[in-house]
Short mmCIF file of C-alpha atoms in Angstrom, two decimals:
data_model
loop_
_atom_site.label_atom_id
_atom_site.label_comp_id
_atom_site.label_asym_id
_atom_site.label_seq_id
_atom_site.Cartn_x
_atom_site.Cartn_y
_atom_site.Cartn_z
CA SER A 1 13.10 -34.56 23.62
CA LEU A 2 13.39 -31.52 22.20
CA LYS A 3 14.22 -28.72 23.37
CA ARG A 4 12.22 -25.83 22.37
CA VAL A 5 13.87 -22.58 23.04
CA THR A 6 10.96 -19.60 21.86
CA LEU A 7 13.03 -16.50 19.90
CA VAL A 8 11.81 -12.89 20.58
CA ARG A 9 12.20 -10.42 17.82
CA GLN A 10 12.44 -6.91 18.44
CA ARG A 11 12.90 -3.84 16.67
CA SER A 12 17.54 -3.60 15.55
CA LEU A 13 19.30 -0.96 17.51
CA ARG A 14 19.72 0.40 14.11
CA LYS A 15 16.31 0.50 13.06
CA VAL A 16 15.47 2.11 16.56
CA MET A 17 17.86 4.57 16.03
CA ARG A 18 16.99 4.89 12.99
CA ASP A 19 13.40 6.38 13.59
CA HIS A 20 15.15 8.92 15.81
CA GLY A 21 17.19 10.47 13.79
CA GLN A 22 19.80 9.27 15.90
CA PHE A 23 22.15 6.62 13.05
CA SER A 24 23.71 9.21 11.42
CA HIS A 25 25.46 10.27 14.39
CA PHE A 26 26.14 7.00 16.00
CA CYS A 27 27.98 6.61 12.65
CA LYS A 28 29.83 9.70 12.64
CA ALA A 29 30.71 9.08 17.11
CA HIS A 30 31.76 5.67 16.49
CA LYS A 31 33.40 6.41 13.13
CA LEU A 32 31.30 4.68 10.77
CA ASP A 33 31.19 4.15 7.45
CA MET A 34 28.78 1.81 6.21
CA ILE A 35 30.00 3.05 2.44
CA GLU A 36 33.50 2.95 2.13
CA TYR A 37 33.21 0.15 4.67
CA THR A 38 36.87 1.63 6.61
CA GLU A 39 38.46 0.06 8.58
CA ASP A 40 36.91 1.96 11.27
CA CYS A 41 34.18 -0.58 10.47
CA ASN A 42 35.28 -3.37 12.41
CA VAL A 43 32.43 -2.39 15.06
CA PHE A 44 30.74 -4.62 13.24
CA LYS A 45 33.41 -7.26 14.36
CA GLU B 1 44.88 -16.05 22.13
CA ALA B 2 41.56 -16.24 21.09
CA ASN B 3 39.39 -15.34 17.90
CA GLU B 4 37.21 -12.45 18.07
CA PRO B 5 33.35 -13.16 18.41
CA LEU B 6 31.12 -12.01 15.03
CA ILE B 7 28.44 -9.94 16.68
CA SER B 8 26.36 -7.18 14.70
CA TYR B 9 24.29 -6.13 17.23
CA LEU B 10 23.15 -2.91 15.93
CA ASP B 11 21.05 -5.50 13.36
CA LEU B 12 20.13 -8.23 16.01
CA GLU B 13 15.92 -8.88 16.39
CA TYR B 14 16.10 -12.42 17.44
CA PHE B 15 16.69 -13.45 20.96
CA GLY B 16 15.73 -15.87 24.51
CA GLN B 17 15.48 -15.72 27.65
CA ILE B 18 17.86 -19.00 30.03
CA SER B 19 18.49 -18.18 33.65
CA ILE B 20 22.15 -18.57 35.94
CA GLY B 21 21.98 -19.53 39.47
CA THR B 22 19.73 -20.84 42.29
CA PRO B 23 17.38 -19.49 42.17
CA PRO B 24 16.69 -18.11 39.02
CA GLN B 25 18.43 -14.33 37.53
CA ASN B 26 16.65 -14.56 34.06
CA PHE B 27 18.99 -12.30 31.48
CA THR B 28 17.84 -12.19 27.27
CA VAL B 29 20.79 -13.47 25.44
CA VAL B 30 21.63 -13.72 22.04
CA PHE B 31 22.04 -17.71 20.61
CA ASP B 32 25.44 -17.00 18.43
CA THR B 33 26.74 -19.74 16.73
CA GLY B 34 29.61 -16.93 15.71
CA SER B 35 30.93 -17.14 19.18
CA SER B 36 31.63 -19.70 22.11
CA ASN B 37 30.87 -17.78 25.29
CA LEU B 38 28.62 -17.66 27.35
CA TRP B 39 29.10 -14.06 28.68
CA VAL B 40 25.53 -11.70 31.04
CA PRO B 41 26.86 -8.70 33.11
CA SER B 42 27.78 -8.32 36.86
CA ILE B 43 26.34 -6.46 39.26
CA TYR B 44 29.61 -5.60 39.97
CA CYS B 45 29.79 -3.83 36.24
CA VAL B 46 30.70 0.18 36.45
CA SER B 47 29.63 0.67 33.15
CA LYS B 48 26.20 2.72 31.97
CA ALA B 49 25.27 -0.42 29.83
CA CYS B 50 25.39 -2.41 32.54
CA ALA B 51 23.16 -0.40 35.19
CA ALA B 52 20.42 -0.94 31.84
CA HIS B 53 20.51 -4.58 31.47
CA ASN B 54 19.80 -7.60 34.25
CA GLN B 55 22.46 -8.28 36.08
CA PHE B 56 24.07 -11.49 37.74
CA GLN B 57 24.63 -11.50 41.27
CA PRO B 58 27.05 -14.14 42.21
CA VAL B 59 26.01 -13.69 45.93
CA GLN B 60 22.77 -14.49 45.43
CA SER B 61 23.34 -18.08 44.40
CA SER B 62 23.92 -20.78 46.05
CA THR B 63 25.63 -22.83 43.41
CA TYR B 64 27.72 -20.24 42.33
CA GLN B 65 31.59 -21.21 42.32
CA ALA B 66 34.60 -18.13 41.27
CA VAL B 67 36.63 -19.04 39.34
CA GLY B 68 38.75 -15.38 39.12
CA THR B 69 39.68 -15.99 35.43
CA PRO B 70 40.26 -13.05 33.46
CA PHE B 71 38.40 -12.37 30.35
CA SER B 72 38.27 -9.60 27.74
CA ILE B 73 36.02 -9.56 24.00
CA GLU B 74 37.35 -6.35 21.89
CA TYR B 75 34.73 -4.60 19.98
CA GLY B 76 35.41 -2.04 17.88
CA THR B 77 33.91 0.16 19.84
CA GLY B 78 36.04 -1.04 22.82
CA SER B 79 36.39 -4.64 24.86
CA LEU B 80 33.89 -6.28 27.13
CA THR B 81 35.85 -7.73 30.63
CA GLY B 82 35.28 -9.33 32.98
CA ILE B 83 35.95 -13.07 34.93
CA ILE B 84 35.02 -15.97 34.68
CA GLY B 85 32.31 -17.60 36.99
CA SER B 86 31.05 -21.23 37.31
CA ASP B 87 27.27 -22.02 38.23
CA GLN B 88 24.37 -23.58 36.83
CA VAL B 89 22.24 -22.63 33.93
CA VAL B 90 18.78 -22.88 32.75
CA ILE B 91 17.37 -23.30 29.18
CA GLU B 92 14.10 -24.17 28.68
CA GLY B 93 14.37 -26.36 31.40
CA LEU B 94 17.73 -28.37 30.63
CA THR B 95 19.51 -27.37 33.46
CA VAL B 96 23.74 -27.86 32.40
CA SER B 97 25.43 -27.90 35.15
CA ASN B 98 28.90 -26.96 36.66
CA GLN B 99 28.99 -23.69 33.24
CA GLN B 100 31.51 -21.38 33.36
CA PHE B 101 30.75 -18.36 31.63
CA ALA B 102 31.84 -14.48 32.02
CA GLU B 103 30.47 -11.76 33.88
CA SER B 104 31.47 -8.60 32.32
CA VAL B 105 32.86 -6.24 34.68
CA SER B 106 32.99 -3.20 31.77
CA GLU B 107 30.96 -3.15 28.94
CA PRO B 108 31.90 -0.88 25.82
CA GLY B 109 30.79 2.38 24.33
CA LYS B 110 27.33 3.02 24.51
CA ALA B 111 25.79 0.99 22.02
CA PHE B 112 25.38 -1.29 24.49
CA LEU B 113 23.64 0.69 26.96
CA ASP B 114 20.52 0.62 24.32
CA VAL B 115 20.40 -2.92 22.49
CA SER B 116 17.71 -5.29 23.84
CA PHE B 117 19.57 -8.63 24.79
CA ASP B 118 21.98 -8.72 28.35
CA GLY B 119 24.34 -11.02 27.12
CA ILE B 120 25.38 -13.40 24.68
CA LEU B 121 25.38 -16.94 24.67
CA GLY B 122 27.82 -18.57 22.22
CA LEU B 123 27.36 -21.75 20.37
CA ALA B 124 30.38 -22.22 17.61
CA TYR B 125 32.79 -24.76 18.60
CA PRO B 126 35.42 -24.76 21.58
CA SER B 127 38.04 -23.84 19.65
CA LEU B 128 37.00 -19.99 19.49
CA ALA B 129 36.05 -20.02 23.03
CA VAL B 130 37.96 -16.71 25.15
CA ASP B 131 39.37 -18.43 28.15
CA GLY B 132 39.08 -22.64 27.13
CA VAL B 133 35.87 -22.31 28.23
CA THR B 134 33.97 -25.18 27.67
CA PRO B 135 30.85 -23.57 26.00
CA VAL B 136 27.70 -24.44 26.68
CA PHE B 137 26.37 -27.05 24.09
CA ASP B 138 29.50 -29.17 24.64
CA ASN B 139 28.56 -29.20 27.84
CA MET B 140 24.60 -29.84 27.35
CA MET B 141 26.40 -33.29 24.78
CA ALA B 142 29.22 -33.95 28.03
CA GLN B 143 25.77 -34.04 30.30
CA ASN B 144 23.84 -36.13 27.76
CA LEU B 145 21.12 -33.59 28.12
CA VAL B 146 20.06 -33.62 24.72
CA GLU B 147 19.31 -37.22 22.88
CA LEU B 148 21.29 -35.86 19.46
CA PRO B 149 24.13 -33.71 19.91
CA MET B 150 23.02 -31.55 17.22
CA PHE B 151 20.32 -27.79 17.11
CA SER B 152 18.43 -26.18 15.33
CA PHE B 153 17.04 -22.46 14.58
CA TYR B 154 14.15 -21.32 12.71
CA LEU B 155 13.51 -17.30 12.52
CA GLY B 156 10.31 -16.02 11.82
CA LYS B 157 10.10 -13.84 8.66
CA ASN B 158 7.72 -11.50 9.87
CA PRO B 159 8.29 -9.58 12.11
CA GLU B 160 4.77 -8.46 13.19
CA SER B 161 4.17 -12.92 13.63
CA PRO B 162 3.97 -14.08 17.70
CA LEU B 163 6.60 -16.20 17.49
CA GLY B 164 9.92 -14.54 16.80
CA GLY B 165 12.07 -17.37 15.68
CA GLU B 166 12.63 -20.43 18.05
CA VAL B 167 16.19 -22.78 18.46
CA ILE B 168 15.95 -26.46 19.36
CA PHE B 169 18.50 -28.29 21.29
CA GLY B 170 18.70 -32.14 20.51
CA GLY B 171 17.31 -32.15 17.15
CA PHE B 172 15.33 -30.28 14.89
CA ASP B 173 11.56 -30.05 13.49
CA PRO B 174 10.60 -30.95 10.11
CA SER B 175 7.22 -29.43 10.04
CA ARG B 176 9.77 -25.66 9.98
CA PHE B 177 11.41 -25.98 6.69
CA MET B 178 10.03 -27.70 3.40
CA GLY B 179 11.44 -30.81 1.45
CA THR B 180 14.77 -32.45 2.84
CA LEU B 181 17.70 -31.16 5.06
CA ASN B 182 20.95 -31.59 2.63
CA TRP B 183 23.44 -31.46 4.68
CA VAL B 184 27.31 -29.47 4.01
CA PRO B 185 30.30 -30.15 5.66
CA VAL B 186 31.85 -27.90 8.60
CA THR B 187 35.22 -27.32 6.69
CA GLN B 188 37.44 -25.80 9.64
CA GLN B 189 36.07 -26.79 13.04
CA GLY B 190 36.04 -22.61 15.14
CA TYR B 191 32.65 -21.26 13.22
CA TRP B 192 30.52 -23.23 11.66
CA GLN B 193 32.13 -22.40 8.16
CA ILE B 194 31.46 -24.35 5.07
CA GLN B 195 32.67 -24.13 1.81
CA LEU B 196 30.76 -21.99 -1.22
CA ASP B 197 30.57 -23.48 -4.67
CA ASN B 198 30.16 -19.35 -5.73
CA ILE B 199 27.34 -17.30 -5.42
CA GLN B 200 24.69 -15.70 -8.85
CA LEU B 201 23.41 -13.48 -9.55
CA ASN B 202 20.56 -14.22 -12.08
CA GLY B 203 21.57 -17.55 -12.70
CA THR B 204 25.23 -16.15 -13.54
CA VAL B 205 27.94 -16.56 -12.02
CA VAL B 206 29.49 -13.22 -10.38
CA PHE B 207 31.71 -13.92 -7.30
CA CYS B 208 32.51 -16.31 -5.40
CA MET B 209 34.04 -18.08 -8.92
CA ASN B 210 36.53 -20.62 -8.18
CA GLY B 211 35.06 -21.52 -4.31
CA CYS B 212 35.34 -19.49 -0.79
CA GLN B 213 34.96 -20.09 2.57
CA ALA B 214 31.70 -19.04 4.62
CA ILE B 215 30.42 -19.34 8.13
CA VAL B 216 26.65 -20.00 9.44
CA ASP B 217 25.71 -17.13 12.19
CA THR B 218 23.09 -16.21 14.30
CA GLY B 219 25.13 -13.62 15.37
CA THR B 220 25.40 -11.73 12.52
CA SER B 221 21.82 -9.88 10.89
CA LEU B 222 22.98 -9.37 7.56
CA ILE B 223 24.66 -10.80 4.26
CA THR B 224 28.89 -9.91 4.78
CA GLY B 225 31.10 -10.85 1.67
CA PRO B 226 34.48 -8.95 0.84
CA THR B 227 33.74 -4.91 1.28
CA LYS B 228 35.34 -4.99 -2.96
CA ASP B 229 32.88 -7.97 -4.47
CA ILE B 230 29.85 -6.25 -2.05
CA LYS B 231 30.34 -2.96 -3.24
CA LYS B 232 29.88 -4.45 -6.91
CA LEU B 233 26.65 -6.57 -5.31
CA GLN B 234 25.14 -3.41 -3.99
CA ASN B 235 26.23 -1.79 -7.69
CA TYR B 236 24.17 -4.63 -8.57
CA ILE B 237 21.89 -4.57 -7.27
CA GLY B 238 20.53 -0.98 -7.54
CA ALA B 239 21.24 0.13 -4.13
CA THR B 240 22.84 3.42 -2.60
CA PRO B 241 24.17 5.49 -0.16
CA VAL B 242 21.20 7.27 1.73
CA ASP B 243 22.23 8.98 5.29
CA GLY B 244 25.32 6.23 5.97
CA GLU B 245 23.45 3.59 4.55
CA TYR B 246 22.53 0.99 0.95
CA ALA B 247 18.96 1.62 0.23
CA VAL B 248 17.70 0.34 -2.60
CA ASP B 249 14.10 1.94 -4.16
CA CYS B 250 11.40 -0.45 -2.71
CA ASN B 251 9.36 -0.03 -5.56
CA ASN B 252 12.43 -1.22 -7.53
CA LEU B 253 12.39 -5.30 -5.43
CA GLY B 254 10.25 -6.85 -8.32
CA MET B 255 12.88 -5.83 -10.60
CA MET B 256 16.67 -6.28 -8.76
CA PRO B 257 18.21 -9.46 -9.68
CA ASP B 258 17.80 -12.93 -7.51
CA VAL B 259 21.47 -13.81 -5.40
CA THR B 260 22.09 -17.65 -5.46
CA PHE B 261 24.20 -19.27 -2.89
CA THR B 262 25.46 -22.69 -4.23
CA ILE B 263 26.49 -24.32 -1.87
CA ASN B 264 27.39 -28.39 -2.43
CA GLY B 265 25.77 -28.46 -5.33
CA VAL B 266 22.67 -26.96 -3.74
CA PRO B 267 21.32 -23.42 -5.18
CA TYR B 268 20.36 -21.56 -2.39
CA THR B 269 18.67 -18.42 -3.51
CA LEU B 270 17.53 -15.06 -2.54
CA ALA B 271 14.67 -13.00 -3.76
CA ALA B 272 15.33 -8.80 -3.51
CA GLN B 273 12.30 -9.26 -1.08
CA ALA B 274 14.78 -11.78 1.44
CA TYR B 275 17.81 -9.87 1.22
CA THR B 276 16.36 -6.74 1.62
CA LEU B 277 15.61 -5.22 4.90
CA THR B 278 12.25 -3.33 5.02
CA ASP B 279 10.83 -0.52 7.69
CA LYS B 280 9.44 2.20 7.56
CA TYR B 281 11.00 5.74 8.03
CA ALA B 282 10.03 8.54 8.87
CA GLY B 283 6.64 7.19 8.08
CA THR B 284 6.89 6.37 4.79
CA ALA B 285 8.65 2.97 3.63
CA PHE B 286 12.62 2.42 3.68
CA CYS B 287 14.05 -0.39 2.47
CA SER B 288 18.38 -1.36 3.02
CA SER B 289 20.43 -4.01 1.76
CA GLY B 290 21.21 -6.79 3.43
CA PHE B 291 24.60 -7.67 2.17
CA GLN B 292 27.06 -5.85 4.23
CA GLY B 293 30.93 -5.90 3.17
CA LEU B 294 33.10 -6.81 6.45
CA ASP B 295 36.55 -8.19 5.68
CA ILE B 296 37.76 -10.98 7.54
CA ALA B 297 41.79 -10.99 8.25
CA PRO B 298 43.66 -14.27 7.09
CA PRO B 299 44.68 -16.72 8.52
CA ALA B 300 40.65 -17.25 9.46
CA GLY B 301 39.42 -15.46 6.46
CA PRO B 302 38.18 -14.56 4.11
CA PHE B 303 35.01 -15.54 3.82
CA TRP B 304 31.28 -14.47 3.87
CA ILE B 305 29.06 -14.31 6.45
CA LEU B 306 25.82 -16.10 6.26
CA GLY B 307 23.27 -14.02 9.20
CA ASP B 308 20.00 -14.00 9.48
CA VAL B 309 19.55 -12.92 6.53
CA PHE B 310 20.08 -16.16 4.86
CA ILE B 311 18.59 -17.96 7.77
CA ARG B 312 15.02 -16.27 7.78
CA GLN B 313 14.74 -18.45 4.59
CA PHE B 314 16.47 -21.53 5.19
CA TYR B 315 16.40 -23.30 8.53
CA SER B 316 19.30 -24.40 9.19
CA VAL B 317 20.67 -27.43 11.32
CA PHE B 318 24.38 -27.50 13.63
CA ASP B 319 25.01 -30.98 14.32
CA ARG B 320 28.53 -31.73 16.61
CA GLY B 321 27.82 -34.99 15.80
CA ASN B 322 28.67 -35.27 12.21
CA ASN B 323 31.06 -32.11 11.80
CA ARG B 324 27.67 -30.11 9.66
CA VAL B 325 25.61 -28.27 8.73
CA GLY B 326 21.85 -29.08 7.12
CA LEU B 327 20.18 -26.35 5.18
CA ALA B 328 15.80 -26.39 3.60
CA PRO B 329 13.85 -23.35 3.16
CA ALA B 330 11.92 -22.61 5.49
CA VAL B 331 8.30 -22.97 5.90
#
């Protein structure tokens, strides 16, 4: 009676961007500061 | 006013399939215990992000009914807006009738352009639902589609494994965990919120000394906590800023401290291999911290978020019947 839903696991967007050397650009574009956790990090809400 | 969902879409890795309408239109979604709405892109969406994903076409569905309530979710990079409609939703053979869901007509920023999922299926409590829409699992319970009012998550540890993970509706699978489930009461019925007794590093209580709140959230990939605590924690584990994120030396994993979350008197210990994310970057191993600072403002916060980094190690059962979360070491 259990309904199983299979989940696939894929590379995260962060990893994909990192692969292409784009993650730091993305952070700058969105004013993300993963180090100092400024209020701009609200993107993760 | 509804609370914002907590979705760190940058790190999401686990996705499932659902279909909406008659005949079925397929969508890849995140099963997210940190929000309560179902949304997918609409065919009427004008954003580039929508064009890159499956889009729901209401006119192609004989079971669709318009509702028309405006819908909006705020993200840091913009807002997702749309309208509410109603149709049947099929999840692995379970047909949920008259499910209201949001059809997004505008999606934020460029980030959604590249994500692997089309939409989100929220599994938190109805109090979090934007527009007061009844969540999918509440309809499953009301329509007697599940034998028990609970669902459970297994998230695979090995990225190379063909089975990425599994959600079970209506119960749990003891073969996915070791020992017995430890049940933890839900302290607030919005998120799947629980009480943490304390957080230890190598057996010493360092954070959350007098207890604190946490949510168990499959829509958050890392473990988050108050920024002042996480900054110290990154320091304790030896994480240093590299190209905009906290990284650790992959050769040091064996020397890094265990991090233990004590919940309802039971220790849940994460070794360094569990709380670091190992990846290859420019041909070499790259290890990043699985912790991230995130301040959740009162009255909802502050709280810690036990995301996929935690759930990968501890099979998680979400019991709406008894308002509790069951945890046990995942196999």
